[in-house]
Every structure is written in structure tokens, then in C-alpha cells.
Amino acid sequence: MSEKKQISIVVPCYNEEESVPIFYKAVCAVIRQMDRVAFEFLFVNDGSKDHTLQQIKKLAAQDERVKYLSFSRNFGKEAGIYAGLKYATGDYLAVMDVDLQDPPEMLLEMYEILQQGEYDCVATRRVNRKGEPPLRSIFARMFYKLINRISKAEIMDGARDFRLMTRQMADAVLSMGEYNRFSKGIFGWVGFQTKWLDYVNVERVAGKTKWNFWQLLLYSIDGIVAFSTVPLSIAAVMGLLFCGVALLMTIFVIVRTLLWGDPVSGWPSMICVILAVGGVQLFCMGIMGQYLAKTFMEVKKRPIFILKETNCEEPEQKD
Ligand code: UDP
Ligand code: MG
């Protein structure tokens, strides 16, 4: 008989002391039904300020399948996913939130689908946005429409980070070593065959979400800057457009002066034009600034995360 395949479940956690044990129990109940597969939990403690790490260590002491990575400070969920995928040893890798918003039962179906060999990844998207402020939903929809228009990476509306993928795809994700990690874009960018499963949004079991509207807005700008250079082209096109308008207006003013003389007037309209042009210039500089800032962060080549402690073995280097 061939050796058992292994699934590693990567779980980024930030201040989730209440959710960790509930999550562990719920997932154990599911994986008991999957006796042909071995499992590994890989909790990533993303610099939590509560007792998340202690909770994880407690589980690790009882169950040798529980592995953990603990960061020196909060590096963000994206860094957590990256570190988890890097240290996980499984043939298949799952990414799951610890708040049980990602139904563990779906792992069964996901694994079945991957087994058939047609797909490299099974991902999930929620079909409704229940429990979310309406304004946030509207902006989210607009964001997905926009980014899919201006970027090559296919980014699914309502996609969650909950997914099960093959080692091959995970390695492709890891080969993208960028500092500004926008996971939804990265998963889309690497390609491979992805099957999407729909499910109805569930609310988190405990604790509260780490996102407010402002953070989501900044995050969406990060996503756009990371996966598209179209805003830069828009700035250039706007510049050209304004030059064209300026030329037409100059001709108009010269002709009018030659025909009818030059009575001094139009001061208010002049101010409007100056303000409009100034505004557009600042806007375009802001766009350039965004790209420059991201480039600045990338060229520093800072590590994506810093590990403080772990019970994992060093991953083998694949270059
Ligand atoms: N998370 C993390 N680092 C952070 C923020 C969040 O590892 O800086 C984890 C968090 O513990 C949870 C997952 O990312 O497991 C999703 O977070 P949350 O539930 O707040 O996001 P939402 O589900 O509302 O999108
Ligand atoms: Mg959540």
C-alpha cells in the first residue's frame, strides 16, 4: 500500500485565544472522517498580544500533529500564510481562518476534488455578504470589478483565503517572494486550475474581525498597486488630455483677442482652472508616489516575517 498522503492546514492567528481550541475541536471532528489522509496543523501566531500562543502550545503538547510558528511581532495575515506554506510539509496545503468562518466540513469535498487530478486547487467564495455593512459590500463589489479590468491576475469576487492546493501550486506561490503580499492576487497570478466552491457566509465564532472600513480601503489600494500598473497609464493619459484642452483654449483665447480685443475678465474661471489642474497634478503625483513607495519597500528586501519560536523543522531550501 502506498504511504498516506498528508494535508497541512495553515492557520494564521492574531489575538484568537478563544477561537483556537474551538477551531481545533471542529477540525478534528472532520478529519476523523478522513482516515485515509494524514493531517498536520500549522498554527501561525502572528504576534498576538493575548494567550493565543499558550493555547496553541497546549494543543501541541497533547497532539503531535500540531505545529506552530510564532512571529516576533504582528506581520499581518499575508505574512502568516507565506510562513505557513513555507514550513508546512504536506502533499496538499490548506489555508484556513481560525474563527470558523471557513467551514471545515468542506475539506472533505475539496480533497475529493483534488484527488481526481483535474484541478490543482479548490478555493471557496461566499455567495452573500450577510452581516456586513451595505456600504462595505458596495465598495467591495466595485473593487473586484475594477481590479479584474486592470490586472492580469484573476481575482474572484467574494473569494476567501480558504483553499486547498497541491504542493506544486504552493511552491509557485512561495516563489513570489514580494514583500507587499496581496494573497488573493498572488493565488490568481500563479494560475493553475482552480475549482470554486460557493458557500453561504458564516459569522465568526468568537473574538472580532481585525478589519475596519479604512483598513479595507487601504488594502484594496495595495492590491491594485501590487497587481496593475494601469493607474500610471491613467495619469499619463490625463496629462495628455489636459495638454490638449490647454492647446484648444489657447487658440480660442488668441483668436478671440485678435477679433474682439482683450477686456480683463474671467478671473473666477481662471481660479477654477488652476485648481482643477493643480488637483489633477497632485492626484497623478499621488499615484506615482504609491508605486514609488511600494518599490522602496521592495528594494529594501526586508524579510516577510521574523520567527521567534517554533516546533517545526527548518524547511528544505528549494531554489
Ligand atoms: N489574522 C492574522 N494577522 C492579522 C490579522 C488577522 O493572522 O494581522 C488572522 C486572524 O486571526 C484570522 C484570519 O487572519 O484567523 C482572518 O482574520 P479576520 O477574521 O479578522 O478577517 P475577516 O474574516 O473578517 O476577513
Ligand atoms: Mg474572519
mmCIF file of C-alpha atoms and ligand atoms in Angstrom:
data_model
loop_
_atom_site.group_PDB
_atom_site.id
_atom_site.type_symbol
_atom_site.label_atom_id
_atom_site.label_comp_id
_atom_site.label_asym_id
_atom_site.label_seq_id
_atom_site.Cartn_x
_atom_site.Cartn_y
_atom_site.Cartn_z
ATOM 1 C CA MET A 1 0.000 0.000 0.000
ATOM 2 C CA SER A 2 1.298 3.458 -0.820
ATOM 3 C CA GLU A 3 2.053 5.836 2.005
ATOM 4 C CA LYS A 4 -0.709 8.062 3.297
ATOM 5 C CA LYS A 5 -0.963 11.492 1.700
ATOM 6 C CA GLN A 6 -0.697 14.385 4.101
ATOM 7 C CA ILE A 7 -2.705 17.580 4.281
ATOM 8 C CA SER A 8 -1.207 20.539 6.134
ATOM 9 C CA ILE A 9 -3.656 23.091 7.448
ATOM 10 C CA VAL A 10 -2.101 26.543 7.726
ATOM 11 C CA VAL A 11 -3.932 28.722 10.248
ATOM 12 C CA PRO A 12 -2.884 32.344 10.748
ATOM 13 C CA CYS A 13 -3.934 33.571 14.203
ATOM 14 C CA TYR A 14 -3.841 37.031 15.678
ATOM 15 C CA ASN A 15 -5.358 37.533 19.123
ATOM 16 C CA GLU A 16 -7.522 34.441 18.848
ATOM 17 C CA GLU A 17 -7.178 32.769 22.239
ATOM 18 C CA GLU A 18 -10.896 31.959 22.339
ATOM 19 C CA SER A 19 -11.114 30.639 18.806
ATOM 20 C CA VAL A 20 -8.063 28.351 18.759
ATOM 21 C CA PRO A 21 -9.471 25.492 20.898
ATOM 22 C CA ILE A 22 -12.901 25.697 19.228
ATOM 23 C CA PHE A 23 -11.278 25.580 15.823
ATOM 24 C CA TYR A 24 -9.096 22.619 16.751
ATOM 25 C CA LYS A 25 -12.057 20.646 18.020
ATOM 26 C CA ALA A 26 -14.202 21.384 14.980
ATOM 27 C CA VAL A 27 -11.453 20.435 12.526
ATOM 28 C CA CYS A 28 -10.591 17.256 14.449
ATOM 29 C CA ALA A 29 -14.199 16.169 14.169
ATOM 30 C CA VAL A 30 -13.973 16.496 10.413
ATOM 31 C CA ILE A 31 -10.614 14.875 9.881
ATOM 32 C CA ARG A 32 -11.643 11.852 11.884
ATOM 33 C CA GLN A 33 -13.880 11.063 8.920
ATOM 34 C CA MET A 34 -10.923 11.217 6.549
ATOM 35 C CA ASP A 35 -8.923 8.239 7.741
ATOM 36 C CA ARG A 36 -7.036 7.736 4.504
ATOM 37 C CA VAL A 37 -5.223 11.028 4.895
ATOM 38 C CA ALA A 38 -2.694 12.213 7.471
ATOM 39 C CA PHE A 39 -3.040 15.714 8.849
ATOM 40 C CA GLU A 40 -0.797 18.416 10.185
ATOM 41 C CA PHE A 41 -1.959 21.638 11.836
ATOM 42 C CA LEU A 42 0.325 24.579 11.350
ATOM 43 C CA PHE A 43 -0.758 27.467 13.544
ATOM 44 C CA VAL A 44 0.973 30.745 12.820
ATOM 45 C CA ASN A 45 0.886 33.040 15.814
ATOM 46 C CA ASP A 46 1.115 36.458 14.219
ATOM 47 C CA GLY A 47 2.436 38.387 17.217
ATOM 48 C CA SER A 48 -0.737 38.016 19.286
ATOM 49 C CA LYS A 49 -0.965 40.107 22.416
ATOM 50 C CA ASP A 50 -3.232 37.658 24.251
ATOM 51 C CA HIS A 51 -2.731 33.998 25.153
ATOM 52 C CA THR A 52 -3.046 32.599 21.641
ATOM 53 C CA LEU A 53 0.438 31.092 21.720
ATOM 54 C CA GLN A 54 -0.168 29.415 25.080
ATOM 55 C CA GLN A 55 -3.385 27.919 23.712
ATOM 56 C CA ILE A 56 -1.553 26.590 20.681
ATOM 57 C CA LYS A 57 1.274 25.178 22.792
ATOM 58 C CA LYS A 58 -1.279 23.433 24.973
ATOM 59 C CA LEU A 59 -2.664 21.703 21.879
ATOM 60 C CA ALA A 60 0.848 20.898 20.651
ATOM 61 C CA ALA A 61 1.625 19.193 23.940
ATOM 62 C CA GLN A 62 -1.386 16.883 23.572
ATOM 63 C CA ASP A 63 -1.238 16.261 19.843
ATOM 64 C CA GLU A 64 1.929 15.805 17.863
ATOM 65 C CA ARG A 65 0.187 16.789 14.657
ATOM 66 C CA VAL A 66 0.018 20.351 15.971
ATOM 67 C CA LYS A 67 2.919 22.511 14.801
ATOM 68 C CA TYR A 68 3.321 26.216 15.327
ATOM 69 C CA LEU A 69 5.302 29.188 14.168
ATOM 70 C CA SER A 70 5.385 32.265 16.337
ATOM 71 C CA PHE A 71 6.386 35.653 14.934
ATOM 72 C CA SER A 72 8.356 38.282 16.811
ATOM 73 C CA ARG A 73 5.544 40.795 16.218
ATOM 74 C CA ASN A 74 2.398 41.225 14.125
ATOM 75 C CA PHE A 75 3.353 40.889 10.461
ATOM 76 C CA GLY A 76 -0.153 40.517 9.021
ATOM 77 C CA LYS A 77 -2.167 37.605 7.732
ATOM 78 C CA GLU A 78 -0.416 37.568 4.377
ATOM 79 C CA ALA A 79 2.939 37.013 6.057
ATOM 80 C CA GLY A 80 1.309 34.297 8.164
ATOM 81 C CA ILE A 81 0.113 32.455 5.064
ATOM 82 C CA TYR A 82 3.545 32.753 3.453
ATOM 83 C CA ALA A 83 5.355 31.412 6.506
ATOM 84 C CA GLY A 84 2.822 28.611 6.935
ATOM 85 C CA LEU A 85 3.141 27.423 3.352
ATOM 86 C CA LYS A 86 6.912 27.562 3.660
ATOM 87 C CA TYR A 87 7.141 25.413 6.776
ATOM 88 C CA ALA A 88 4.281 23.025 6.019
ATOM 89 C CA THR A 89 5.352 19.562 4.934
ATOM 90 C CA GLY A 90 2.111 18.209 3.437
ATOM 91 C CA ASP A 91 1.402 17.000 -0.095
ATOM 92 C CA TYR A 92 -1.658 19.208 -0.023
ATOM 93 C CA LEU A 93 -1.903 22.531 1.753
ATOM 94 C CA ALA A 94 -4.970 24.207 3.128
ATOM 95 C CA VAL A 95 -5.264 27.781 4.355
ATOM 96 C CA MET A 96 -7.977 28.394 6.943
ATOM 97 C CA ASP A 97 -9.058 31.184 9.267
ATOM 98 C CA VAL A 98 -9.214 30.238 12.911
ATOM 99 C CA ASP A 99 -12.589 31.888 13.504
ATOM 100 C CA LEU A 100 -14.507 29.032 11.788
ATOM 101 C CA GLN A 101 -15.758 31.355 9.077
ATOM 102 C CA ASP A 102 -14.261 28.716 6.805
ATOM 103 C CA PRO A 103 -16.415 25.601 7.304
ATOM 104 C CA PRO A 104 -14.051 22.656 7.995
ATOM 105 C CA GLU A 105 -16.572 20.156 6.552
ATOM 106 C CA MET A 106 -15.678 21.492 3.136
ATOM 107 C CA LEU A 107 -12.237 19.907 3.425
ATOM 108 C CA LEU A 108 -13.794 16.526 2.594
ATOM 109 C CA GLU A 109 -15.192 17.731 -0.687
ATOM 110 C CA MET A 110 -12.092 19.743 -1.501
ATOM 111 C CA TYR A 111 -9.840 16.748 -1.046
ATOM 112 C CA GLU A 112 -12.115 14.531 -3.163
ATOM 113 C CA ILE A 113 -11.949 17.038 -5.998
ATOM 114 C CA LEU A 114 -8.156 17.341 -5.877
ATOM 115 C CA GLN A 115 -7.832 13.558 -5.835
ATOM 116 C CA GLN A 116 -9.432 13.350 -9.257
ATOM 117 C CA GLY A 117 -6.382 15.144 -10.584
ATOM 118 C CA GLU A 118 -8.152 17.608 -12.834
ATOM 119 C CA TYR A 119 -7.666 20.596 -10.532
ATOM 120 C CA ASP A 120 -4.625 21.937 -8.691
ATOM 121 C CA CYS A 121 -6.573 23.973 -6.205
ATOM 122 C CA VAL A 122 -10.031 24.114 -4.686
ATOM 123 C CA ALA A 123 -10.943 27.551 -3.409
ATOM 124 C CA THR A 124 -14.034 28.982 -1.799
ATOM 125 C CA ARG A 125 -16.070 32.070 -2.281
ATOM 126 C CA ARG A 126 -19.008 33.284 -0.343
ATOM 127 C CA VAL A 127 -22.186 33.923 -2.224
ATOM 128 C CA ASN A 128 -23.622 36.512 0.106
ATOM 129 C CA ARG A 129 -22.247 39.165 2.371
ATOM 130 C CA LYS A 130 -24.590 38.680 5.272
ATOM 131 C CA GLY A 131 -23.713 40.556 8.425
ATOM 132 C CA GLU A 132 -21.653 43.107 6.551
ATOM 133 C CA PRO A 133 -22.460 46.835 6.385
ATOM 134 C CA PRO A 134 -24.111 47.587 2.980
ATOM 135 C CA LEU A 135 -21.637 50.344 2.149
ATOM 136 C CA ARG A 136 -18.772 47.916 2.590
ATOM 137 C CA SER A 137 -20.428 45.423 0.217
ATOM 138 C CA ILE A 138 -20.893 48.090 -2.447
ATOM 139 C CA PHE A 139 -17.249 49.133 -2.252
ATOM 140 C CA ALA A 140 -16.097 45.515 -2.261
ATOM 141 C CA ARG A 141 -18.073 44.804 -5.452
ATOM 142 C CA MET A 142 -16.634 47.909 -7.110
ATOM 143 C CA PHE A 143 -13.143 46.889 -6.119
ATOM 144 C CA TYR A 144 -13.416 43.421 -7.666
ATOM 145 C CA LYS A 145 -14.856 44.802 -10.896
ATOM 146 C CA LEU A 146 -12.080 47.353 -11.134
ATOM 147 C CA ILE A 147 -9.147 45.123 -10.320
ATOM 148 C CA ASN A 148 -10.250 42.427 -12.756
ATOM 149 C CA ARG A 149 -10.383 45.006 -15.501
ATOM 150 C CA ILE A 150 -6.949 46.416 -14.891
ATOM 151 C CA SER A 151 -4.951 43.411 -13.797
ATOM 152 C CA LYS A 152 -3.915 40.100 -15.352
ATOM 153 C CA ALA A 153 -4.417 38.163 -12.138
ATOM 154 C CA GLU A 154 -7.889 36.712 -11.968
ATOM 155 C CA ILE A 155 -9.419 37.796 -8.678
ATOM 156 C CA MET A 156 -12.763 36.305 -7.765
ATOM 157 C CA ASP A 157 -15.459 38.430 -6.145
ATOM 158 C CA GLY A 158 -16.142 37.171 -2.651
ATOM 159 C CA ALA A 159 -13.134 34.851 -2.712
ATOM 160 C CA ARG A 160 -11.896 33.844 0.711
ATOM 161 C CA ASP A 161 -8.413 32.730 1.504
ATOM 162 C CA PHE A 162 -9.809 29.305 2.456
ATOM 163 C CA ARG A 163 -8.417 26.869 -0.091
ATOM 164 C CA LEU A 164 -6.726 23.515 -0.537
ATOM 165 C CA MET A 165 -3.938 23.307 -3.077
ATOM 166 C CA THR A 166 -1.253 20.968 -4.296
ATOM 167 C CA ARG A 167 2.349 21.275 -3.186
ATOM 168 C CA GLN A 168 3.217 22.369 -6.706
ATOM 169 C CA MET A 169 0.902 25.356 -6.548
ATOM 170 C CA ALA A 170 2.058 26.261 -3.040
ATOM 171 C CA ASP A 171 5.648 26.257 -4.270
ATOM 172 C CA ALA A 172 4.638 28.603 -7.065
ATOM 173 C CA VAL A 173 3.047 30.922 -4.503
ATOM 174 C CA LEU A 174 6.218 30.789 -2.409
ATOM 175 C CA SER A 175 8.346 31.609 -5.438
ATOM 176 C CA MET A 176 6.696 35.021 -5.438
ATOM 177 C CA GLY A 177 8.863 36.485 -2.725
ATOM 178 C CA GLU A 178 7.462 40.004 -2.797
ATOM 179 C CA TYR A 179 7.182 41.994 0.391
ATOM 180 C CA ASN A 180 3.794 43.543 -0.404
ATOM 181 C CA ARG A 181 1.765 40.369 -0.416
ATOM 182 C CA PHE A 182 -1.772 40.551 -1.698
ATOM 183 C CA SER A 183 -2.729 36.880 -1.433
ATOM 184 C CA LYS A 184 -5.891 36.995 -3.489
ATOM 185 C CA GLY A 185 -3.858 38.410 -6.354
ATOM 186 C CA ILE A 186 -0.946 36.033 -5.852
ATOM 187 C CA PHE A 187 -3.187 32.952 -5.951
ATOM 188 C CA GLY A 188 -4.773 34.252 -9.139
ATOM 189 C CA TRP A 189 -1.490 35.261 -10.704
ATOM 190 C CA VAL A 190 0.219 31.868 -10.390
ATOM 191 C CA GLY A 191 -2.532 30.328 -12.498
ATOM 192 C CA PHE A 192 -3.220 26.564 -12.259
ATOM 193 C CA GLN A 193 -6.696 25.075 -12.459
ATOM 194 C CA THR A 194 -8.853 26.304 -9.624
ATOM 195 C CA LYS A 195 -12.272 24.955 -8.798
ATOM 196 C CA TRP A 196 -14.532 27.376 -6.941
ATOM 197 C CA LEU A 197 -16.972 26.198 -4.317
ATOM 198 C CA ASP A 198 -19.691 28.541 -3.178
ATOM 199 C CA TYR A 199 -20.879 28.733 0.362
ATOM 200 C CA VAL A 200 -23.036 30.951 2.489
ATOM 201 C CA ASN A 201 -21.159 33.401 4.668
ATOM 202 C CA VAL A 202 -20.947 32.459 8.346
ATOM 203 C CA GLU A 203 -20.107 34.779 11.188
ATOM 204 C CA ARG A 204 -17.034 34.228 13.333
ATOM 205 C CA VAL A 205 -17.407 32.029 16.429
ATOM 206 C CA ALA A 206 -15.554 34.252 18.868
ATOM 207 C CA GLY A 207 -13.427 37.370 19.024
ATOM 208 C CA LYS A 208 -13.871 40.116 16.488
ATOM 209 C CA THR A 209 -12.724 40.965 12.992
ATOM 210 C CA LYS A 210 -9.435 42.813 12.609
ATOM 211 C CA TRP A 211 -10.648 44.868 9.684
ATOM 212 C CA ASN A 212 -12.352 48.219 9.658
ATOM 213 C CA PHE A 213 -13.514 50.117 6.626
ATOM 214 C CA TRP A 214 -10.432 52.299 6.393
ATOM 215 C CA GLN A 215 -8.069 49.330 6.555
ATOM 216 C CA LEU A 216 -10.034 47.557 3.836
ATOM 217 C CA LEU A 217 -9.808 50.643 1.640
ATOM 218 C CA LEU A 218 -6.028 50.843 2.080
ATOM 219 C CA TYR A 219 -5.790 47.105 1.490
ATOM 220 C CA SER A 220 -7.663 47.418 -1.798
ATOM 221 C CA ILE A 221 -5.317 50.197 -2.926
ATOM 222 C CA ASP A 222 -2.389 47.925 -2.045
ATOM 223 C CA GLY A 223 -3.980 45.201 -4.135
ATOM 224 C CA ILE A 224 -4.352 47.445 -7.139
ATOM 225 C CA VAL A 225 -0.816 48.806 -6.891
ATOM 226 C CA ALA A 226 0.584 45.295 -6.457
ATOM 227 C CA PHE A 227 -1.146 43.813 -9.488
ATOM 228 C CA SER A 228 -1.627 46.558 -12.019
ATOM 229 C CA THR A 229 0.229 49.489 -13.499
ATOM 230 C CA VAL A 230 -2.868 50.845 -15.212
ATOM 231 C CA PRO A 231 -3.205 53.767 -12.747
ATOM 232 C CA LEU A 232 0.171 55.035 -14.009
ATOM 233 C CA SER A 233 -1.108 54.947 -17.573
ATOM 234 C CA ILE A 234 -4.247 56.761 -16.494
ATOM 235 C CA ALA A 235 -2.040 59.510 -15.039
ATOM 236 C CA ALA A 236 -0.178 59.793 -18.339
ATOM 237 C CA VAL A 237 -3.383 59.854 -20.379
ATOM 238 C CA MET A 238 -4.847 62.513 -18.108
ATOM 239 C CA GLY A 239 -1.746 64.620 -18.612
ATOM 240 C CA LEU A 240 -2.097 64.387 -22.394
ATOM 241 C CA LEU A 241 -5.787 65.192 -22.210
ATOM 242 C CA PHE A 242 -5.131 68.316 -20.189
ATOM 243 C CA CYS A 243 -2.409 69.418 -22.647
ATOM 244 C CA GLY A 244 -4.931 69.029 -25.463
ATOM 245 C CA VAL A 245 -7.550 71.078 -23.658
ATOM 246 C CA ALA A 246 -4.947 73.746 -22.832
ATOM 247 C CA LEU A 247 -3.937 73.988 -26.500
ATOM 248 C CA LEU A 248 -7.527 74.383 -27.661
ATOM 249 C CA MET A 249 -8.197 77.024 -25.039
ATOM 250 C CA THR A 250 -5.051 78.961 -26.008
ATOM 251 C CA ILE A 251 -6.081 79.036 -29.647
ATOM 252 C CA PHE A 252 -9.555 80.130 -28.617
ATOM 253 C CA VAL A 253 -8.229 82.961 -26.430
ATOM 254 C CA ILE A 254 -5.779 84.204 -29.122
ATOM 255 C CA VAL A 255 -8.447 84.240 -31.815
ATOM 256 C CA ARG A 256 -10.931 85.951 -29.544
ATOM 257 C CA THR A 257 -8.397 88.626 -28.535
ATOM 258 C CA LEU A 258 -7.494 89.329 -32.170
ATOM 259 C CA LEU A 259 -11.147 89.674 -33.140
ATOM 260 C CA TRP A 260 -12.651 91.446 -30.147
ATOM 261 C CA GLY A 261 -9.728 92.891 -28.124
ATOM 262 C CA ASP A 262 -8.933 91.836 -24.569
ATOM 263 C CA PRO A 263 -11.254 93.126 -21.855
ATOM 264 C CA VAL A 264 -9.949 91.838 -18.492
ATOM 265 C CA SER A 265 -12.438 89.350 -17.156
ATOM 266 C CA GLY A 266 -12.746 85.712 -16.255
ATOM 267 C CA TRP A 267 -10.805 85.765 -13.015
ATOM 268 C CA PRO A 268 -13.096 83.287 -11.211
ATOM 269 C CA SER A 269 -12.977 80.833 -14.109
ATOM 270 C CA MET A 270 -9.204 81.128 -14.138
ATOM 271 C CA ILE A 271 -9.003 80.155 -10.490
ATOM 272 C CA CYS A 272 -11.231 77.153 -11.178
ATOM 273 C CA VAL A 273 -8.929 76.026 -13.976
ATOM 274 C CA ILE A 274 -5.826 76.476 -11.842
ATOM 275 C CA LEU A 275 -7.368 74.497 -9.023
ATOM 276 C CA ALA A 276 -8.503 71.728 -11.369
ATOM 277 C CA VAL A 277 -5.104 71.407 -12.991
ATOM 278 C CA GLY A 278 -3.344 71.558 -9.633
ATOM 279 C CA GLY A 279 -5.662 68.881 -8.296
ATOM 280 C CA VAL A 280 -5.040 66.565 -11.200
ATOM 281 C CA GLN A 281 -1.305 67.078 -10.870
ATOM 282 C CA LEU A 282 -1.321 66.213 -7.209
ATOM 283 C CA PHE A 283 -3.531 63.205 -7.872
ATOM 284 C CA CYS A 284 -1.145 61.895 -10.510
ATOM 285 C CA MET A 285 1.818 62.510 -8.249
ATOM 286 C CA GLY A 286 -0.014 60.592 -5.548
ATOM 287 C CA ILE A 287 -0.417 57.632 -7.909
ATOM 288 C CA MET A 288 3.269 57.739 -8.759
ATOM 289 C CA GLY A 289 4.066 58.079 -5.086
ATOM 290 C CA GLN A 290 2.165 54.886 -4.328
ATOM 291 C CA TYR A 291 4.239 52.921 -6.819
ATOM 292 C CA LEU A 292 7.422 54.560 -5.624
ATOM 293 C CA ALA A 293 6.601 53.721 -2.017
ATOM 294 C CA LYS A 294 5.959 50.086 -2.882
ATOM 295 C CA THR A 295 9.181 49.942 -4.906
ATOM 296 C CA PHE A 296 11.014 51.462 -1.946
ATOM 297 C CA MET A 297 9.671 48.760 0.356
ATOM 298 C CA GLU A 298 10.531 46.011 -2.123
ATOM 299 C CA VAL A 299 14.113 47.108 -2.772
ATOM 300 C CA LYS A 300 14.912 47.025 0.917
ATOM 301 C CA LYS A 301 14.417 43.268 0.715
ATOM 302 C CA ARG A 302 13.271 43.034 4.284
ATOM 303 C CA PRO A 303 12.184 39.597 5.455
ATOM 304 C CA ILE A 304 8.452 38.917 5.144
ATOM 305 C CA PHE A 305 8.340 37.645 8.739
ATOM 306 C CA ILE A 306 10.656 37.082 11.671
ATOM 307 C CA LEU A 307 10.304 33.878 13.578
ATOM 308 C CA LYS A 308 10.628 33.908 17.338
ATOM 309 C CA GLU A 309 9.880 30.305 18.183
ATOM 310 C CA THR A 310 8.581 27.163 16.565
ATOM 311 C CA ASN A 311 8.383 23.396 16.898
ATOM 312 C CA CYS A 312 8.785 22.904 13.129
ATOM 313 C CA GLU A 313 11.891 21.755 11.375
ATOM 314 C CA GLU A 314 13.662 24.158 9.024
ATOM 315 C CA PRO A 315 12.138 23.784 5.555
ATOM 316 C CA GLU A 316 14.495 22.449 2.904
ATOM 317 C CA GLN A 317 15.794 25.133 0.562
ATOM 318 C CA LYS A 318 14.299 24.996 -2.908
ATOM 319 C CA ASP A 319 15.907 27.401 -5.321
HETATM 320 N N1 UDP B 1 -5.044 37.417 11.154
HETATM 321 C C1 UDP B 1 -3.661 37.346 11.263
HETATM 322 N N2 UDP B 1 -2.939 38.501 11.354
HETATM 323 C C2 UDP B 1 -3.532 39.743 11.341
HETATM 324 C C3 UDP B 1 -4.942 39.789 11.188
HETATM 325 C C4 UDP B 1 -5.654 38.616 11.097
HETATM 326 O O1 UDP B 1 -3.084 36.261 11.278
HETATM 327 O O2 UDP B 1 -2.828 40.741 11.422
HETATM 328 C C5 UDP B 1 -5.837 36.157 11.058
HETATM 329 C C6 UDP B 1 -6.975 36.037 12.057
HETATM 330 O O3 UDP B 1 -6.546 35.528 13.278
HETATM 331 C C7 UDP B 1 -7.929 35.097 11.348
HETATM 332 C C8 UDP B 1 -7.722 35.463 9.884
HETATM 333 O O4 UDP B 1 -6.461 36.119 9.811
HETATM 334 O O5 UDP B 1 -7.590 33.739 11.518
HETATM 335 C C9 UDP B 1 -8.823 36.338 9.343
HETATM 336 O O6 UDP B 1 -8.991 37.477 10.151
HETATM 337 P P1 UDP B 1 -10.413 38.142 10.399
HETATM 338 O O7 UDP B 1 -11.389 37.115 10.824
HETATM 339 O O8 UDP B 1 -10.188 39.294 11.301
HETATM 340 O O9 UDP B 1 -10.758 38.654 8.948
HETATM 341 P P2 UDP B 1 -12.164 38.518 8.188
HETATM 342 O O10 UDP B 1 -12.587 37.082 8.311
HETATM 343 O O11 UDP B 1 -13.074 39.450 8.879
HETATM 344 O O12 UDP B 1 -11.830 38.886 6.778
HETATM 345 MG MG MG B 2 -12.926 36.096 9.947
#
